[in-house]
Amino acid sequence: MLSAEPVDTIQQQQHHNIATDSLIEDVNLTVIQHPYLDELADKIRTEPIPWQDYQRAGLITADEVAMIEHVENKTPEEVNTIMAEHGLYYAGMYLDLMHKLARVDAVQKVLVLIQDMLNDHDERIALFHQAAASRPEYPFGPFHKALQINDEFIGIQSSKILALLVCSTDNRDIDINDFFRWMTFQLQSRNANLIELNIQILDALFHIPPYRMAFWNTLHAVDTLVNILKKGSSNPQVTYEIVFAIWLLTFDRDIAANLNKKYDVIPTLIEVAKQAVKEKIIRVVVATFKNLIDKAPRSNLSAMLVAKLLPFVEHLSTRKWYDQEVVDDIEFVQERLQDNFQSLTTFEVYASELETGKLEWSPPHQSENFWRQNASRLNEDDRRLLRMLVRLLSTSTQPTILAITCHDIGQYVKHSGNDGRRYLQELGAKQKVMELMTHQDPDVRYHALSATQKYFAMVASSSQQ
């Protein structure tokens, strides 16, 4: 059974150990577990396999049949006694069987036997590395190959063993990119149990620094993971495991600098923490914010202020916490946000709103003086901010954001002259604003009409000159 407390204890220790971004070599097998996987294994364990027929067909040897029958249907105590004396030979045999067998029932049974060998004895994973000494494709190849078999149990159990093998050695001759592509597909499953097990596997693999960037570079991998978080889960443990994976990713500076820009995770993490019923979820969310600030402050501080993280951490600072580490992290985040808030210019606040797409009727939008002073700054860096503003006309479905966007475009064209009008024309903004003049929301219609009038007023002014 998956118990929140034992897993939480293990992951608290992991949290402590990698505070300095060091690799955890000993990833406990019990971190990757689920009743669903246990039920599948128990069912497979009771299914008889005609090993003698496989021997006669030349699929396995007589010695292998004898070794299998020696451990099959034995009690855990009997298996332990056998493995204590012959574990290395069994590890070698299991690798050979995984390498050459393709029948679903046979591969399933071998994986169950491996699980029985490793239960409560994670240290035995080292035997697979020892048994692989003379075979360059071992120990990873046989389990990697098994991922191509279309079977839920084979897929998740092979992934679990692969993760344990990878995390127990520095010699990782495995195509991690292909592995992450396979896992990304699994994360899109309709089976919530498979999703949770794959997230647990990611939690183990992300302790290896190079694998964070490998996952980041995998097509649709990060957005799939973030979307699972945004959809939410009624299971606090699942929420914790997802945020834990994201926290590990943010130890990479490049990922920390781009995670929110690409996937808008800061508002989502704030909402997760606000709704959390478990302290450990808040703890790992705050630790993620600390990483984002520590690794990439310029990319994240302004976005955090726009998302109103400061009042939230100020509220968290008034609560009683049993873990001193979360107290320290809250204090760190709060101090950095307060310092940044004091030094932030009005235009930087506006730019952060654009970058996050979280527009609201804050003072800069409604200040004529702000637009008089700053309209031309939207043209900097190849009109980066102007492009963001125009993009919102097509990507946003929220009436408030559309109304503000139209208002801002009107102010921009009013205060940036003929160049601004030409840039808007090149970006296709005029047509998009005019289309919004028929929007169902009255505020959107009003501000779209106002922006259109300002645009044509500038055209008329230009023709009179």
Short mmCIF file of C-alpha atoms in Angstrom, two decimals:
data_model
loop_
_atom_site.label_atom_id
_atom_site.label_comp_id
_atom_site.label_asym_id
_atom_site.label_seq_id
_atom_site.Cartn_x
_atom_site.Cartn_y
_atom_site.Cartn_z
CA MET A 1 0.00 0.00 0.00
CA LEU A 2 1.10 3.54 -0.69
CA SER A 3 1.33 5.22 2.68
CA ALA A 4 1.75 8.98 2.78
CA GLU A 5 3.81 8.97 5.93
CA PRO A 6 6.65 6.56 4.94
CA VAL A 7 6.97 8.18 1.51
CA ASP A 8 6.88 11.61 3.09
CA THR A 9 9.64 10.63 5.51
CA ILE A 10 11.84 9.37 2.69
CA GLN A 11 11.22 12.47 0.59
CA GLN A 12 11.84 14.78 3.56
CA GLN A 13 15.25 13.18 3.81
CA GLN A 14 15.72 13.59 0.04
CA HIS A 15 14.68 17.24 0.33
CA HIS A 16 17.33 17.77 2.99
CA ASN A 17 20.04 15.89 1.12
CA ILE A 18 19.76 17.79 -2.15
CA ALA A 19 19.41 21.25 -0.71
CA THR A 20 22.87 21.86 -2.17
CA ASP A 21 21.85 20.26 -5.49
CA SER A 22 23.91 17.14 -4.85
CA LEU A 23 22.99 13.82 -6.44
CA ILE A 24 21.22 11.28 -4.28
CA GLU A 25 22.78 7.97 -5.15
CA ASP A 26 20.48 5.85 -2.99
CA VAL A 27 16.93 6.28 -4.28
CA ASN A 28 14.74 4.00 -2.21
CA LEU A 29 12.59 1.58 -4.16
CA THR A 30 9.63 2.23 -1.86
CA VAL A 31 9.37 5.78 -3.23
CA ILE A 32 8.05 4.19 -6.45
CA GLN A 33 5.04 2.21 -5.34
CA HIS A 34 1.28 2.09 -5.69
CA PRO A 35 -1.54 -0.33 -4.75
CA TYR A 36 -2.45 -0.54 -8.44
CA LEU A 37 1.01 -1.92 -9.29
CA ASP A 38 0.87 -4.33 -6.35
CA GLU A 39 -2.52 -5.64 -7.48
CA LEU A 40 -1.24 -6.28 -11.01
CA ALA A 41 1.82 -8.07 -9.63
CA ASP A 42 -0.27 -10.24 -7.27
CA LYS A 43 -2.50 -11.32 -10.14
CA ILE A 44 0.47 -12.17 -12.37
CA ARG A 45 2.15 -14.04 -9.53
CA THR A 46 -0.73 -16.56 -9.39
CA GLU A 47 -0.80 -17.21 -13.15
CA PRO A 48 1.06 -20.43 -14.10
CA ILE A 49 3.66 -20.16 -16.86
CA PRO A 50 4.54 -23.28 -18.96
CA TRP A 51 8.29 -22.95 -18.51
CA GLN A 52 8.84 -26.55 -19.62
CA ASP A 53 7.09 -25.80 -22.93
CA TYR A 54 9.30 -22.74 -23.40
CA GLN A 55 12.33 -24.96 -22.81
CA ARG A 56 11.18 -27.46 -25.42
CA ALA A 57 10.64 -24.59 -27.85
CA GLY A 58 14.24 -23.51 -27.26
CA LEU A 59 13.29 -20.19 -25.65
CA ILE A 60 15.00 -20.92 -22.33
CA THR A 61 17.46 -23.49 -21.02
CA ALA A 62 16.93 -26.36 -18.58
CA ASP A 63 19.13 -24.61 -16.03
CA GLU A 64 16.99 -21.48 -16.27
CA VAL A 65 13.82 -23.49 -15.76
CA ALA A 66 15.33 -25.11 -12.68
CA MET A 67 16.38 -21.75 -11.22
CA ILE A 68 12.95 -20.23 -11.87
CA GLU A 69 11.12 -23.14 -10.28
CA HIS A 70 13.44 -22.88 -7.28
CA VAL A 71 12.14 -19.37 -6.42
CA GLU A 72 8.68 -19.36 -7.97
CA ASN A 73 5.80 -19.34 -5.45
CA LYS A 74 8.17 -19.18 -2.52
CA THR A 75 7.60 -17.09 0.60
CA PRO A 76 9.55 -13.82 1.00
CA GLU A 77 11.66 -15.50 3.68
CA GLU A 78 12.54 -18.39 1.36
CA VAL A 79 13.36 -15.98 -1.48
CA ASN A 80 15.65 -14.00 0.85
CA THR A 81 17.55 -17.12 1.83
CA ILE A 82 18.06 -18.10 -1.83
CA MET A 83 19.10 -14.59 -2.88
CA ALA A 84 21.52 -14.24 -0.01
CA GLU A 85 23.50 -17.14 -1.45
CA HIS A 86 22.77 -17.05 -5.19
CA GLY A 87 21.60 -13.47 -5.87
CA LEU A 88 24.29 -12.69 -8.44
CA TYR A 89 23.38 -15.73 -10.54
CA TYR A 90 19.70 -14.82 -10.43
CA ALA A 91 20.43 -11.23 -11.46
CA GLY A 92 22.35 -12.52 -14.49
CA MET A 93 19.61 -14.98 -15.39
CA TYR A 94 16.86 -12.35 -15.10
CA LEU A 95 18.82 -10.05 -17.40
CA ASP A 96 19.19 -12.86 -19.95
CA LEU A 97 15.48 -13.70 -19.76
CA MET A 98 14.45 -10.05 -20.17
CA HIS A 99 16.80 -9.81 -23.13
CA LYS A 100 15.55 -12.85 -25.07
CA LEU A 101 11.89 -13.31 -24.06
CA ALA A 102 9.11 -11.45 -25.88
CA ARG A 103 5.93 -13.23 -24.74
CA VAL A 104 3.88 -10.93 -22.52
CA ASP A 105 3.05 -13.55 -19.88
CA ALA A 106 6.68 -14.68 -19.55
CA VAL A 107 8.10 -11.16 -19.34
CA GLN A 108 5.46 -10.21 -16.79
CA LYS A 109 6.41 -13.17 -14.61
CA VAL A 110 10.14 -12.42 -14.81
CA LEU A 111 9.47 -8.83 -13.72
CA VAL A 112 7.45 -10.09 -10.75
CA LEU A 113 10.31 -12.42 -9.78
CA ILE A 114 12.70 -9.45 -9.95
CA GLN A 115 10.34 -7.45 -7.75
CA ASP A 116 10.26 -10.31 -5.23
CA MET A 117 14.06 -10.34 -5.28
CA LEU A 118 14.29 -6.60 -4.59
CA ASN A 119 11.46 -6.20 -2.08
CA ASP A 120 12.91 -4.70 1.13
CA HIS A 121 16.38 -5.27 -0.35
CA ASP A 122 17.14 -2.35 -2.63
CA GLU A 123 20.83 -3.04 -2.22
CA ARG A 124 20.40 -6.09 -4.46
CA ILE A 125 20.09 -3.79 -7.47
CA ALA A 126 23.89 -3.71 -7.36
CA LEU A 127 23.85 -7.39 -8.33
CA PHE A 128 22.40 -6.47 -11.73
CA HIS A 129 25.30 -4.08 -12.33
CA GLN A 130 27.77 -6.81 -11.32
CA ALA A 131 26.09 -9.38 -13.55
CA ALA A 132 26.28 -6.96 -16.48
CA ALA A 133 30.06 -6.63 -16.35
CA SER A 134 30.77 -8.60 -19.52
CA ARG A 135 27.73 -7.50 -21.55
CA PRO A 136 27.83 -3.89 -22.85
CA GLU A 137 24.05 -3.76 -23.44
CA TYR A 138 23.39 -4.86 -19.85
CA PRO A 139 21.84 -3.99 -17.40
CA PHE A 140 19.74 -1.24 -19.07
CA GLY A 141 19.14 -2.71 -22.52
CA PRO A 142 16.79 -5.59 -21.61
CA PHE A 143 14.46 -3.34 -19.60
CA HIS A 144 14.61 -0.56 -22.17
CA LYS A 145 13.64 -3.07 -24.86
CA ALA A 146 10.68 -4.20 -22.75
CA LEU A 147 9.15 -0.72 -22.97
CA GLN A 148 8.21 -1.54 -26.56
CA ILE A 149 5.87 -4.32 -25.38
CA ASN A 150 2.31 -3.01 -25.25
CA ASP A 151 1.46 -3.97 -21.67
CA GLU A 152 0.81 -1.70 -18.70
CA PHE A 153 2.54 -3.80 -16.07
CA ILE A 154 5.60 -4.51 -18.22
CA GLY A 155 5.94 -0.82 -19.05
CA ILE A 156 5.68 0.59 -15.55
CA GLN A 157 7.65 -2.20 -13.84
CA SER A 158 10.46 -1.99 -16.43
CA SER A 159 10.53 1.81 -15.97
CA LYS A 160 10.71 1.40 -12.23
CA ILE A 161 13.66 -1.00 -12.45
CA LEU A 162 15.37 1.22 -15.02
CA ALA A 163 15.07 4.19 -12.65
CA LEU A 164 16.54 2.17 -9.81
CA LEU A 165 19.41 0.96 -12.02
CA VAL A 166 20.12 4.48 -13.29
CA CYS A 167 20.09 5.99 -9.80
CA SER A 168 22.44 3.38 -8.36
CA THR A 169 25.45 3.94 -10.63
CA ASP A 170 27.52 6.63 -12.26
CA ASN A 171 27.83 4.52 -15.43
CA ARG A 172 24.55 5.28 -17.20
CA ASP A 173 24.75 3.84 -20.71
CA ILE A 174 21.07 4.42 -21.45
CA ASP A 175 19.21 6.39 -24.10
CA ILE A 176 17.58 8.74 -21.59
CA ASN A 177 16.03 10.84 -24.36
CA ASP A 178 14.11 7.86 -25.69
CA PHE A 179 13.15 6.90 -22.14
CA PHE A 180 11.75 10.39 -21.48
CA ARG A 181 9.83 10.33 -24.77
CA TRP A 182 8.23 7.08 -23.67
CA MET A 183 7.42 8.50 -20.22
CA THR A 184 5.90 11.65 -21.74
CA PHE A 185 3.49 9.42 -23.64
CA GLN A 186 2.65 7.59 -20.40
CA LEU A 187 1.93 10.88 -18.63
CA GLN A 188 -0.84 11.46 -21.17
CA SER A 189 -2.59 8.24 -20.12
CA ARG A 190 -6.20 8.28 -18.93
CA ASN A 191 -5.15 5.98 -16.09
CA ALA A 192 -4.43 8.18 -13.06
CA ASN A 193 -2.52 5.34 -11.40
CA LEU A 194 -0.04 5.11 -14.29
CA ILE A 195 0.40 8.89 -14.26
CA GLU A 196 1.24 8.89 -10.57
CA LEU A 197 3.72 6.03 -10.91
CA ASN A 198 5.48 7.79 -13.78
CA ILE A 199 5.72 10.99 -11.75
CA GLN A 200 7.31 9.01 -8.91
CA ILE A 201 9.86 7.67 -11.42
CA LEU A 202 10.59 11.22 -12.60
CA ASP A 203 11.11 12.26 -8.99
CA ALA A 204 13.83 9.63 -8.78
CA LEU A 205 15.45 10.43 -12.14
CA PHE A 206 15.50 14.21 -11.59
CA HIS A 207 17.98 13.74 -8.76
CA ILE A 208 20.51 13.32 -11.58
CA PRO A 209 21.33 16.89 -12.76
CA PRO A 210 21.88 16.20 -16.50
CA TYR A 211 18.54 14.39 -16.72
CA ARG A 212 16.65 17.57 -15.80
CA MET A 213 17.73 19.30 -18.99
CA ALA A 214 17.19 16.09 -20.99
CA PHE A 215 13.57 16.06 -19.83
CA TRP A 216 13.23 19.81 -20.47
CA ASN A 217 14.38 19.25 -24.07
CA THR A 218 11.94 16.36 -24.64
CA LEU A 219 9.06 17.40 -26.89
CA HIS A 220 5.85 18.05 -24.90
CA ALA A 221 7.40 16.65 -21.70
CA VAL A 222 7.33 19.70 -19.42
CA ASP A 223 4.02 21.06 -20.69
CA THR A 224 2.46 17.63 -20.08
CA LEU A 225 3.78 17.60 -16.51
CA VAL A 226 2.65 21.18 -15.84
CA ASN A 227 -0.80 20.52 -17.31
CA ILE A 228 -1.28 17.64 -14.87
CA LEU A 229 -0.56 20.08 -12.05
CA LYS A 230 -2.93 22.70 -13.49
CA LYS A 231 -5.76 20.18 -13.78
CA GLY A 232 -5.38 19.45 -10.08
CA SER A 233 -5.76 16.25 -8.09
CA SER A 234 -7.94 15.25 -5.17
CA ASN A 235 -4.98 13.26 -3.83
CA PRO A 236 -2.55 15.47 -1.86
CA GLN A 237 0.24 12.94 -2.32
CA VAL A 238 -0.01 13.20 -6.11
CA THR A 239 0.06 17.01 -5.92
CA TYR A 240 3.13 16.81 -3.70
CA GLU A 241 4.92 14.44 -6.09
CA ILE A 242 4.27 16.70 -9.11
CA VAL A 243 5.53 19.83 -7.34
CA PHE A 244 8.49 17.83 -6.03
CA ALA A 245 9.40 16.98 -9.65
CA ILE A 246 9.09 20.64 -10.68
CA TRP A 247 11.20 21.68 -7.68
CA LEU A 248 13.97 19.32 -8.77
CA LEU A 249 13.83 20.72 -12.32
CA THR A 250 14.37 24.26 -11.00
CA PHE A 251 17.83 23.42 -9.70
CA ASP A 252 18.90 23.88 -13.34
CA ARG A 253 19.50 27.60 -14.01
CA ASP A 254 18.29 27.51 -17.60
CA ILE A 255 15.10 25.75 -16.60
CA ALA A 256 14.56 28.13 -13.68
CA ALA A 257 14.97 31.09 -16.05
CA ASN A 258 12.44 29.82 -18.61
CA LEU A 259 9.93 27.67 -16.72
CA ASN A 260 7.50 30.46 -15.87
CA LYS A 261 8.00 32.29 -19.17
CA LYS A 262 6.96 29.21 -21.11
CA TYR A 263 4.44 27.56 -18.81
CA ASP A 264 3.14 30.26 -16.43
CA VAL A 265 3.72 28.06 -13.37
CA ILE A 266 4.05 30.76 -10.70
CA PRO A 267 0.30 31.55 -10.45
CA THR A 268 -0.45 27.81 -10.54
CA LEU A 269 1.98 27.08 -7.70
CA ILE A 270 0.49 29.90 -5.62
CA GLU A 271 -2.98 28.44 -6.12
CA VAL A 272 -1.72 24.95 -5.23
CA ALA A 273 -0.23 26.27 -1.97
CA LYS A 274 -3.40 28.21 -1.11
CA GLN A 275 -5.53 25.08 -1.51
CA ALA A 276 -3.07 22.70 0.13
CA VAL A 277 -4.28 20.64 3.08
CA LYS A 278 -0.83 19.19 3.74
CA GLU A 279 2.04 21.27 5.08
CA LYS A 280 4.53 19.34 2.97
CA ILE A 281 2.89 20.68 -0.22
CA ILE A 282 3.34 24.28 0.92
CA ARG A 283 6.89 23.45 1.95
CA VAL A 284 7.89 22.18 -1.51
CA VAL A 285 6.04 25.02 -3.30
CA VAL A 286 7.94 27.61 -1.27
CA ALA A 287 11.19 25.72 -1.90
CA THR A 288 10.41 25.93 -5.63
CA PHE A 289 9.92 29.70 -5.37
CA LYS A 290 13.23 29.93 -3.52
CA ASN A 291 14.96 28.06 -6.37
CA LEU A 292 13.35 30.25 -9.02
CA ILE A 293 14.60 33.36 -7.22
CA ASP A 294 18.00 31.96 -6.34
CA LYS A 295 18.76 30.54 -9.80
CA ALA A 296 17.09 33.15 -12.05
CA PRO A 297 15.98 36.27 -10.14
CA ARG A 298 15.67 38.54 -13.18
CA SER A 299 13.34 36.10 -14.89
CA ASN A 300 11.07 35.46 -11.92
CA LEU A 301 10.92 38.23 -9.30
CA SER A 302 8.76 40.61 -11.31
CA ALA A 303 6.44 37.81 -12.39
CA MET A 304 6.05 36.78 -8.74
CA LEU A 305 5.08 40.31 -7.77
CA VAL A 306 2.54 40.49 -10.59
CA ALA A 307 1.08 37.17 -9.41
CA LYS A 308 0.76 38.67 -5.88
CA LEU A 309 3.13 36.21 -4.26
CA LEU A 310 4.36 38.83 -1.76
CA PRO A 311 1.10 39.16 0.22
CA PHE A 312 0.76 35.39 0.19
CA VAL A 313 4.23 34.74 1.66
CA GLU A 314 3.63 37.54 4.15
CA HIS A 315 0.57 35.59 5.26
CA LEU A 316 2.59 32.35 5.40
CA SER A 317 5.18 34.07 7.60
CA THR A 318 2.54 34.57 10.31
CA ARG A 319 1.77 30.85 10.56
CA LYS A 320 3.42 28.37 12.89
CA TRP A 321 5.68 25.85 11.13
CA TYR A 322 7.31 22.75 12.57
CA ASP A 323 10.05 22.60 9.93
CA GLN A 324 12.72 25.29 10.31
CA GLU A 325 13.67 24.88 6.66
CA VAL A 326 10.27 26.12 5.46
CA VAL A 327 10.54 29.08 7.87
CA ASP A 328 13.92 29.97 6.33
CA ASP A 329 12.60 29.58 2.78
CA ILE A 330 9.56 31.78 3.46
CA GLU A 331 11.81 34.43 4.96
CA PHE A 332 14.17 34.28 1.96
CA VAL A 333 11.33 34.61 -0.59
CA GLN A 334 9.66 37.39 1.37
CA GLU A 335 12.83 39.45 1.75
CA ARG A 336 13.79 39.15 -1.92
CA LEU A 337 10.30 40.10 -3.06
CA GLN A 338 10.18 43.09 -0.72
CA ASP A 339 13.59 44.29 -1.92
CA ASN A 340 12.56 43.89 -5.54
CA PHE A 341 9.24 45.64 -4.95
CA GLN A 342 11.04 48.69 -3.60
CA SER A 343 13.39 48.90 -6.59
CA LEU A 344 10.85 48.06 -9.29
CA THR A 345 9.90 50.86 -11.66
CA THR A 346 6.34 51.31 -12.87
CA PHE A 347 7.35 50.27 -16.36
CA GLU A 348 8.93 47.04 -15.05
CA VAL A 349 5.65 46.19 -13.35
CA TYR A 350 3.84 46.78 -16.64
CA ALA A 351 6.40 44.69 -18.57
CA SER A 352 5.98 41.83 -16.08
CA GLU A 353 2.22 41.90 -16.59
CA LEU A 354 2.75 41.57 -20.32
CA GLU A 355 5.29 38.79 -19.96
CA THR A 356 2.93 36.75 -17.79
CA GLY A 357 -0.19 37.67 -19.74
CA LYS A 358 -1.88 38.54 -16.43
CA LEU A 359 -3.22 41.99 -17.27
CA GLU A 360 -5.45 43.82 -14.80
CA TRP A 361 -6.54 47.44 -14.44
CA SER A 362 -3.45 48.46 -12.47
CA PRO A 363 -2.42 52.17 -12.39
CA PRO A 364 0.02 52.10 -15.37
CA HIS A 365 -2.74 51.22 -17.83
CA GLN A 366 -4.92 54.14 -16.82
CA SER A 367 -2.21 56.77 -16.43
CA GLU A 368 -1.90 59.19 -19.34
CA ASN A 369 1.47 60.26 -17.99
CA PHE A 370 2.69 56.64 -18.01
CA TRP A 371 1.89 56.27 -21.71
CA ARG A 372 3.35 59.64 -22.58
CA GLN A 373 6.66 58.58 -21.00
CA ASN A 374 6.76 54.89 -21.90
CA ALA A 375 4.84 54.15 -25.12
CA SER A 376 8.03 54.15 -27.19
CA ARG A 377 9.65 51.61 -24.84
CA LEU A 378 7.35 48.92 -26.22
CA ASN A 379 9.47 49.17 -29.38
CA GLU A 380 12.71 48.16 -27.62
CA ASP A 381 14.38 44.81 -28.32
CA ASP A 382 12.75 44.44 -31.75
CA ARG A 383 9.34 45.47 -30.31
CA ARG A 384 9.30 42.47 -27.96
CA LEU A 385 6.70 43.88 -25.55
CA LEU A 386 4.53 45.24 -28.36
CA ARG A 387 4.48 41.78 -29.93
CA MET A 388 3.39 40.30 -26.59
CA LEU A 389 0.61 42.87 -26.33
CA VAL A 390 -0.65 42.16 -29.84
CA ARG A 391 -0.40 38.39 -29.31
CA LEU A 392 -2.88 38.64 -26.42
CA LEU A 393 -5.53 39.77 -28.91
CA SER A 394 -5.44 36.29 -30.44
CA THR A 395 -4.53 34.07 -27.49
CA SER A 396 -6.62 35.42 -24.61
CA THR A 397 -10.26 34.50 -24.09
CA GLN A 398 -10.76 36.59 -20.95
CA PRO A 399 -12.83 39.73 -21.57
CA THR A 400 -10.91 41.81 -19.00
CA ILE A 401 -7.56 41.02 -20.63
CA LEU A 402 -8.93 41.70 -24.11
CA ALA A 403 -10.38 45.04 -22.97
CA ILE A 404 -7.10 46.10 -21.36
CA THR A 405 -5.14 44.99 -24.42
CA CYS A 406 -7.33 47.10 -26.73
CA HIS A 407 -7.04 50.05 -24.33
CA ASP A 408 -3.24 49.76 -24.25
CA ILE A 409 -2.98 49.51 -28.03
CA GLY A 410 -5.05 52.67 -28.28
CA GLN A 411 -2.75 54.46 -25.85
CA TYR A 412 0.33 53.15 -27.63
CA VAL A 413 -0.77 54.40 -31.05
CA LYS A 414 -1.80 57.74 -29.55
CA HIS A 415 1.61 58.37 -27.98
CA SER A 416 4.01 56.68 -30.41
CA GLY A 417 3.20 58.53 -33.61
CA ASN A 418 3.38 57.25 -37.15
CA ASP A 419 6.02 54.64 -36.33
CA GLY A 420 3.68 53.04 -33.82
CA ARG A 421 0.82 53.00 -36.31
CA ARG A 422 3.09 51.33 -38.90
CA TYR A 423 4.30 48.71 -36.42
CA LEU A 424 0.72 47.82 -35.46
CA GLN A 425 -0.15 47.49 -39.13
CA GLU A 426 2.81 45.14 -39.69
CA LEU A 427 1.81 42.99 -36.71
CA GLY A 428 -1.80 42.73 -37.86
CA ALA A 429 -3.12 44.46 -34.74
CA LYS A 430 -5.53 46.81 -36.52
CA GLN A 431 -7.60 43.99 -38.02
CA LYS A 432 -7.68 42.06 -34.74
CA VAL A 433 -8.82 45.12 -32.77
CA MET A 434 -11.54 45.90 -35.31
CA GLU A 435 -12.81 42.31 -35.08
CA LEU A 436 -13.22 42.78 -31.32
CA MET A 437 -15.61 45.68 -31.94
CA THR A 438 -18.33 43.00 -32.24
CA HIS A 439 -17.28 41.06 -29.12
CA GLN A 440 -20.10 39.96 -26.83
CA ASP A 441 -18.57 41.76 -23.83
CA PRO A 442 -19.45 45.50 -23.73
CA ASP A 443 -16.11 46.55 -22.19
CA VAL A 444 -14.19 44.76 -24.95
CA ARG A 445 -16.38 46.40 -27.59
CA TYR A 446 -15.89 49.85 -26.02
CA HIS A 447 -12.10 49.68 -25.78
CA ALA A 448 -11.78 48.10 -29.24
CA LEU A 449 -13.83 50.99 -30.67
CA SER A 450 -11.77 53.53 -28.74
CA ALA A 451 -8.48 52.02 -29.97
CA THR A 452 -9.78 51.98 -33.56
CA GLN A 453 -10.75 55.65 -33.30
CA LYS A 454 -7.27 56.54 -31.99
CA TYR A 455 -5.69 54.58 -34.84
CA PHE A 456 -7.69 56.38 -37.53
CA ALA A 457 -7.21 59.73 -35.76
CA MET A 458 -3.48 59.16 -36.15
CA VAL A 459 -3.99 58.29 -39.84
CA ALA A 460 -5.97 61.50 -40.35
CA SER A 461 -3.36 63.53 -38.51
CA SER A 462 -0.62 62.04 -40.67
CA SER A 463 -2.45 62.84 -43.92
CA GLN A 464 -2.88 66.49 -42.91
CA GLN A 465 0.81 66.97 -42.29
#
